[in-house]
Coordinates of C-alpha atoms in Angstrom, one line a residue:
X1 CA 149.9 109.0 76.2
X2 CA 149.5 112.4 74.9
X3 CA 146.9 113.6 72.6
X4 CA 147.9 113.5 68.7
X5 CA 149.3 116.7 67.2
X6 CA 149.3 118.4 70.6
X7 CA 145.4 118.7 70.7
X8 CA 143.8 119.0 73.9
X9 CA 142.7 115.7 76.1
X10 CA 139.2 117.7 75.7
X11 CA 138.9 117.8 71.9
X12 CA 137.2 115.0 69.8
X13 CA 139.0 112.6 67.5
X14 CA 136.8 111.4 65.2
X15 CA 136.8 112.4 61.7
X16 CA 134.2 114.2 59.4
X17 CA 132.6 110.8 58.5
X18 CA 132.3 109.9 61.9
X19 CA 130.7 113.1 63.1
X20 CA 128.4 112.9 60.4
X21 CA 127.2 109.1 61.4
X22 CA 127.0 110.5 65.1
X23 CA 124.2 113.1 64.0
X24 CA 122.4 110.1 62.0
X25 CA 122.5 107.9 64.9
X26 CA 120.8 109.4 68.3
X27 CA 122.8 106.9 70.4
X28 CA 126.3 107.5 69.0
X29 CA 128.6 108.9 71.4
X30 CA 131.9 111.1 70.4
X31 CA 135.0 110.8 72.6
X32 CA 137.2 113.4 73.7
X33 CA 141.0 112.7 73.3
X34 CA 141.3 112.2 77.2
X35 CA 138.2 109.6 77.1
X36 CA 139.8 107.7 74.0
X37 CA 143.1 107.6 76.2
X38 CA 141.0 106.0 79.2
X39 CA 139.3 103.7 77.1
X40 CA 142.9 102.5 75.9
X41 CA 143.9 102.0 79.3
X42 CA 140.9 99.8 80.0
X43 CA 141.8 97.7 76.8
X44 CA 145.1 97.3 78.2
X45 CA 143.8 95.9 81.6
X46 CA 141.7 93.6 79.8
X47 CA 144.7 92.5 77.4
X48 CA 146.4 91.8 80.9
X49 CA 143.9 89.5 82.1
X50 CA 143.5 88.1 78.8
X51 CA 147.2 87.0 79.0
X52 CA 147.1 85.7 82.5
X53 CA 144.3 83.3 81.9
X54 CA 145.8 82.2 78.8
X55 CA 149.0 81.3 80.9
X56 CA 147.0 79.5 83.4
X57 CA 145.3 77.4 80.6
X58 CA 148.8 76.7 79.2
X59 CA 150.5 75.9 82.7
X60 CA 146.9 73.6 83.1
X61 CA 147.9 71.7 79.6
X62 CA 151.4 71.5 80.7
X63 CA 150.3 69.8 84.1
X64 CA 147.9 67.5 82.3
X65 CA 150.7 66.2 79.8
X66 CA 153.0 65.7 83.0
X67 CA 151.0 63.7 85.0
X68 CA 150.1 61.7 81.8
X69 CA 153.8 60.7 81.5
X70 CA 154.4 60.4 85.2
X71 CA 151.6 58.4 86.3
X72 CA 149.9 57.0 83.3
X73 CA 148.0 54.4 85.2
X74 CA 147.5 56.6 88.2
X75 CA 144.2 57.5 90.1
X76 CA 144.0 61.1 89.3
X77 CA 141.6 63.7 87.3
X78 CA 142.0 67.2 86.3
X79 CA 138.8 68.0 87.7
X80 CA 139.2 65.8 91.1
X81 CA 137.3 67.9 93.2
X82 CA 134.4 70.3 93.0
X83 CA 136.8 73.2 93.5
X84 CA 138.6 72.3 90.6
X85 CA 135.5 72.6 88.3
X86 CA 134.4 75.9 89.5
X87 CA 137.9 77.4 89.3
X88 CA 138.2 76.2 86.0
X89 CA 134.8 77.9 85.0
X90 CA 135.7 80.8 86.6
X91 CA 138.7 81.3 84.2
X92 CA 136.7 80.6 81.4
X93 CA 134.2 83.5 82.1
X94 CA 137.2 85.6 82.9
X95 CA 138.4 85.2 79.4
X96 CA 134.9 86.0 78.1
X97 CA 135.0 89.1 80.1
X98 CA 138.4 90.0 78.9
X99 CA 137.7 89.6 75.3
X100 CA 134.6 92.1 75.7
X101 CA 137.2 94.8 77.3
X102 CA 139.3 94.8 74.3
X103 CA 137.1 95.6 72.0
X104 CA 137.0 98.9 73.4
X105 CA 140.3 99.3 71.2
X106 CA 137.9 100.1 68.1
X107 CA 136.2 103.1 70.1
X108 CA 139.5 104.3 71.2
X109 CA 140.6 104.3 67.8
X110 CA 137.4 105.5 66.0
X111 CA 136.9 108.2 68.6
X112 CA 133.3 107.6 69.1
X113 CA 131.3 104.8 69.9
X114 CA 128.5 103.7 67.5
X115 CA 125.4 101.1 67.6
X116 CA 125.6 98.1 65.2
X117 CA 126.7 94.6 65.0
X118 CA 130.1 95.5 66.9
X119 CA 128.0 97.4 69.8
X120 CA 125.9 94.5 70.0
X121 CA 128.6 91.8 70.2
X122 CA 130.8 93.8 72.7
X123 CA 127.5 93.9 74.9
X124 CA 126.7 90.5 74.6
X125 CA 130.3 89.4 75.2
X126 CA 130.5 92.0 78.5
X127 CA 127.4 90.6 79.8
X128 CA 128.0 87.0 79.7
X129 CA 131.7 87.5 81.1
X130 CA 130.6 89.7 84.0
X131 CA 127.4 87.8 85.0
X132 CA 129.4 84.7 84.8
X133 CA 132.3 85.9 86.9
X134 CA 130.1 86.7 89.5
X135 CA 128.0 83.8 89.6
X136 CA 130.9 81.9 90.0
X137 CA 132.6 84.0 92.4
X138 CA 129.5 83.4 94.5
X139 CA 129.6 79.7 93.9
X140 CA 133.2 79.5 95.0
X141 CA 132.7 81.4 98.2
X142 CA 129.8 79.5 99.2
X143 CA 131.5 76.2 98.5
X144 CA 134.6 77.1 100.5
X145 CA 132.5 78.4 103.5
X146 CA 130.2 75.1 103.7
X147 CA 132.9 72.8 103.1
X148 CA 135.1 74.4 105.8
X149 CA 132.3 74.6 108.4
X150 CA 130.2 71.3 107.6
X151 CA 132.3 69.4 105.2
X152 CA 129.3 69.6 102.7
X153 CA 129.9 69.2 98.9
X154 CA 133.7 68.7 99.1
X155 CA 133.6 65.7 97.1
X156 CA 130.4 66.4 95.5
X157 CA 131.9 66.7 91.7
X158 CA 128.6 65.7 89.9
X159 CA 126.7 68.4 91.6
X160 CA 129.4 70.7 90.9
X161 CA 129.3 69.9 87.4
X162 CA 125.4 70.3 87.2
X163 CA 126.0 73.8 89.1
X164 CA 128.2 74.9 86.3
X165 CA 125.8 73.7 83.8
X166 CA 122.9 75.6 85.2
X167 CA 125.0 78.8 85.5
X168 CA 126.1 78.4 82.0
X169 CA 122.6 77.9 80.8
X170 CA 121.0 80.7 82.8
X171 CA 123.8 83.3 81.6
X172 CA 123.1 82.1 77.7
X173 CA 119.5 82.4 78.4
X174 CA 119.6 85.4 80.2
X175 CA 121.3 87.6 77.5
X176 CA 120.0 85.7 74.6
X177 CA 116.1 86.2 76.0
X178 CA 117.2 89.9 76.6
X179 CA 118.6 90.9 73.5
X180 CA 116.0 89.1 71.3
X181 CA 112.8 90.8 73.0
X182 CA 114.4 94.4 73.4
X183 CA 115.1 96.9 70.8
X184 CA 118.1 98.7 71.0
X185 CA 119.2 96.5 74.3
X186 CA 122.8 97.2 73.4
X187 CA 123.9 100.7 73.1
X188 CA 127.0 103.3 73.7
X189 CA 126.6 103.6 77.8
X190 CA 128.4 106.1 76.7
X191 CA 132.0 105.0 76.5
X192 CA 131.6 101.3 75.6
X193 CA 128.7 99.3 74.6
X194 CA 126.5 97.4 76.9
X195 CA 122.8 97.4 78.5
X196 CA 121.1 100.6 77.2
X197 CA 120.2 103.3 79.6
X198 CA 116.0 102.5 79.0
X199 CA 117.0 99.0 80.7
X200 CA 118.1 100.0 84.3
X201 CA 115.8 96.6 85.5
X202 CA 117.9 94.4 83.4
X203 CA 121.2 96.0 84.3
X204 CA 120.3 95.3 88.0
X205 CA 118.8 91.6 87.5
X206 CA 121.4 90.6 85.0
X207 CA 124.6 91.8 86.4
X208 CA 124.9 94.4 89.4
X209 CA 122.5 92.3 91.9
X210 CA 124.6 89.1 91.4
X211 CA 127.9 91.5 91.5
X212 CA 127.0 92.9 95.1
X213 CA 125.4 89.4 96.4
X214 CA 128.9 88.1 95.7
X215 CA 130.7 90.7 97.3
X216 CA 128.4 90.6 100.3
X217 CA 129.1 86.7 100.6
X218 CA 132.8 87.1 100.0
X219 CA 132.9 89.5 103.2
X220 CA 130.5 87.5 105.2
X221 CA 131.4 84.3 104.3
X222 CA 134.9 84.9 104.5
X223 CA 135.3 86.3 107.9
X224 CA 134.7 83.4 109.9
X225 CA 137.5 81.6 107.9
X226 CA 139.7 84.8 108.5
X227 CA 139.0 84.1 112.2
X228 CA 139.9 80.5 111.9
X229 CA 143.1 81.5 110.3
X230 CA 144.2 83.7 113.3
X231 CA 142.9 81.3 115.7
X232 CA 140.0 82.5 117.4
X233 CA 137.6 80.0 116.5
X234 CA 137.6 76.6 117.1
X235 CA 136.2 73.6 114.9
X236 CA 137.0 70.5 117.1
X237 CA 138.5 69.8 120.5
X238 CA 140.8 66.9 119.0
X239 CA 141.9 68.2 115.8
X240 CA 142.3 72.0 114.5
X241 CA 142.3 73.1 110.5
X242 CA 143.4 76.4 108.8
X243 CA 143.1 77.8 105.5
X244 CA 145.7 79.0 103.5
X245 CA 147.0 82.6 105.4
X246 CA 146.0 84.7 102.3
X247 CA 142.4 83.3 102.1
X248 CA 141.2 86.7 103.5
X249 CA 142.5 88.2 100.2
X250 CA 139.5 87.0 98.3
X251 CA 136.7 89.8 99.7
X252 CA 139.5 92.2 99.5
X253 CA 140.2 91.8 95.9
X254 CA 136.8 91.3 94.8
X255 CA 135.8 94.7 96.5
X256 CA 138.6 96.5 94.7
X257 CA 137.3 95.2 91.5
X258 CA 133.6 95.5 91.6
X259 CA 133.2 98.7 94.2
X260 CA 134.8 101.4 92.0
X261 CA 132.6 100.7 88.8
X262 CA 129.4 99.9 90.8
X263 CA 129.6 103.5 92.6
X264 CA 130.6 105.3 89.1
X265 CA 127.6 103.4 87.5
X266 CA 125.0 104.0 90.4
X267 CA 126.0 107.8 90.1
X268 CA 125.6 107.9 86.6
X269 CA 122.1 106.2 87.1
X270 CA 121.0 108.9 89.7
X271 CA 122.0 111.4 87.1
X272 CA 124.8 112.6 89.1
X273 CA 128.0 114.3 87.1
X274 CA 130.5 111.8 87.3
X275 CA 134.1 112.4 86.0
X276 CA 134.9 110.2 83.1
X277 CA 138.5 109.4 84.9
X278 CA 136.4 107.9 87.7
X279 CA 134.5 105.7 85.5
X280 CA 137.5 104.5 83.3
X281 CA 139.5 104.1 87.0
X282 CA 136.4 101.4 87.8
X283 CA 136.6 99.6 84.7
X284 CA 140.1 99.7 84.7
X285 CA 140.0 97.7 87.9
X286 CA 137.0 95.6 86.7
X287 CA 138.9 94.8 83.7
X288 CA 141.7 93.0 85.8
X289 CA 139.4 90.4 87.2
X290 CA 141.2 87.8 85.1
X291 CA 144.5 88.7 86.3
X292 CA 143.6 89.3 90.0
X293 CA 141.9 85.8 89.9
X294 CA 144.7 84.2 88.5
X295 CA 147.1 85.9 91.1
X296 CA 144.8 84.6 93.7
X297 CA 144.5 81.1 92.5
X298 CA 148.7 80.8 92.3
X299 CA 148.9 82.3 95.6
X300 CA 146.0 80.7 97.9
X301 CA 144.9 77.9 95.7
X302 CA 148.0 76.2 94.4
X303 CA 146.7 72.5 94.9
X304 CA 144.0 72.7 92.3
X305 CA 143.8 71.9 88.7
X306 CA 146.8 69.3 88.8
X307 CA 149.2 72.2 90.0
X308 CA 150.6 69.8 92.9
X309 CA 153.5 67.7 91.3
X310 CA 152.4 64.0 91.0
X311 CA 155.1 62.7 93.6
X312 CA 153.0 64.9 96.2
X313 CA 149.1 64.2 94.9
X314 CA 148.9 61.6 97.5
X315 CA 149.5 64.5 100.1
X316 CA 147.7 67.3 98.7
X317 CA 144.3 66.2 99.9
X318 CA 143.5 66.3 103.8
X319 CA 141.0 65.6 106.1
X320 CA 138.3 67.7 107.1
X321 CA 136.8 66.7 110.5
X322 CA 133.7 67.7 112.3
X323 CA 132.4 65.9 115.2
X324 CA 128.7 66.0 113.9
X325 CA 129.2 64.8 110.5
X326 CA 131.2 62.7 108.1
X327 CA 134.8 63.3 106.9
X328 CA 135.5 64.7 103.6
X329 CA 138.3 65.8 101.5
X330 CA 139.1 69.5 100.5
X331 CA 142.5 69.9 98.8
X332 CA 142.8 73.8 99.9
X333 CA 143.1 72.8 103.5
X334 CA 146.0 72.1 105.9
X335 CA 145.6 69.5 108.5
X336 CA 146.6 70.4 111.9
X337 CA 147.0 67.9 114.9
X338 CA 146.1 68.2 118.5
X339 CA 146.7 71.9 119.8
X340 CA 148.4 72.4 123.1
X341 CA 145.5 75.2 123.6
X342 CA 142.4 73.8 122.9
X343 CA 141.1 77.7 122.1
X344 CA 143.5 78.2 119.1
X345 CA 143.9 76.6 115.7
X346 CA 147.3 74.8 115.9
X347 CA 150.0 73.5 113.3
X348 CA 151.5 70.2 113.1
X349 CA 154.9 69.6 111.7
X350 CA 154.2 66.3 109.6
X351 CA 157.3 64.1 110.0

């Protein structure tokens, strides 16, 4: 994308009226052509995530109708496991986050970021989406880990609904109260609207700390799962289990989404000179969250949300056994029979 009328990427693109507005509003941020291009790329990444999530929702509706036709009296549910509940909630927050990123289109077009109702709306939407995605990512990580190691919570649907409801309440209250008690809470920062620089504590407590906890948990908790996958850890001397081969892609994907933007933001808070291109790269990766979550879902957890054909539903849930606890059902695992070598995980070819 080139600058209009042969202008340099470092020239501003706002008109005289917008330039006058920037002088009357101390929080306004005038954009250069290059920065407008960068914002456009971030909005395109959000459009991609929005489209991916919408496609998944359409496929879920298709699956639901297919099940109703094929098994009208069958024992099936759309949200039959906690993982289904958590995944659907994650996609919902991905949708909200994508909408917040798409709103960058206005700033890219106008060449200036200003305070006002539009700015406040973007800040609120971005807060709710990013915080919700971080919390649900953390919850999914903990659920996967505890279910794998101890078979805890594999069928606790009521508990999962409660966790999701509490998460939603926390997100709404945190964002709503923060905006209600603080003046100029959502301001240009400087390329889009978000929590203003006067409220670094709220930035940490309301978003970054949860993103970093989710990232840390993803790395730490998926490592044992990865070793199970490689066959270096055993669960039972009689039966062996293995997660889908690409389960270790979760921490890698979340790292790619979170680390670039976190680093650039942290440097800005530390009053370091950060090139705008670095910030935009981080935001592009962050705004691809929805698309990457959809990709991981389709590759790693295709048995959730009725993506298993009705005729295979009876075989989609497999048993997870640990000698110290009772058995449970977890739809993302593949059951394995006795292994000839008790120090490795073995595959069972069911007849």
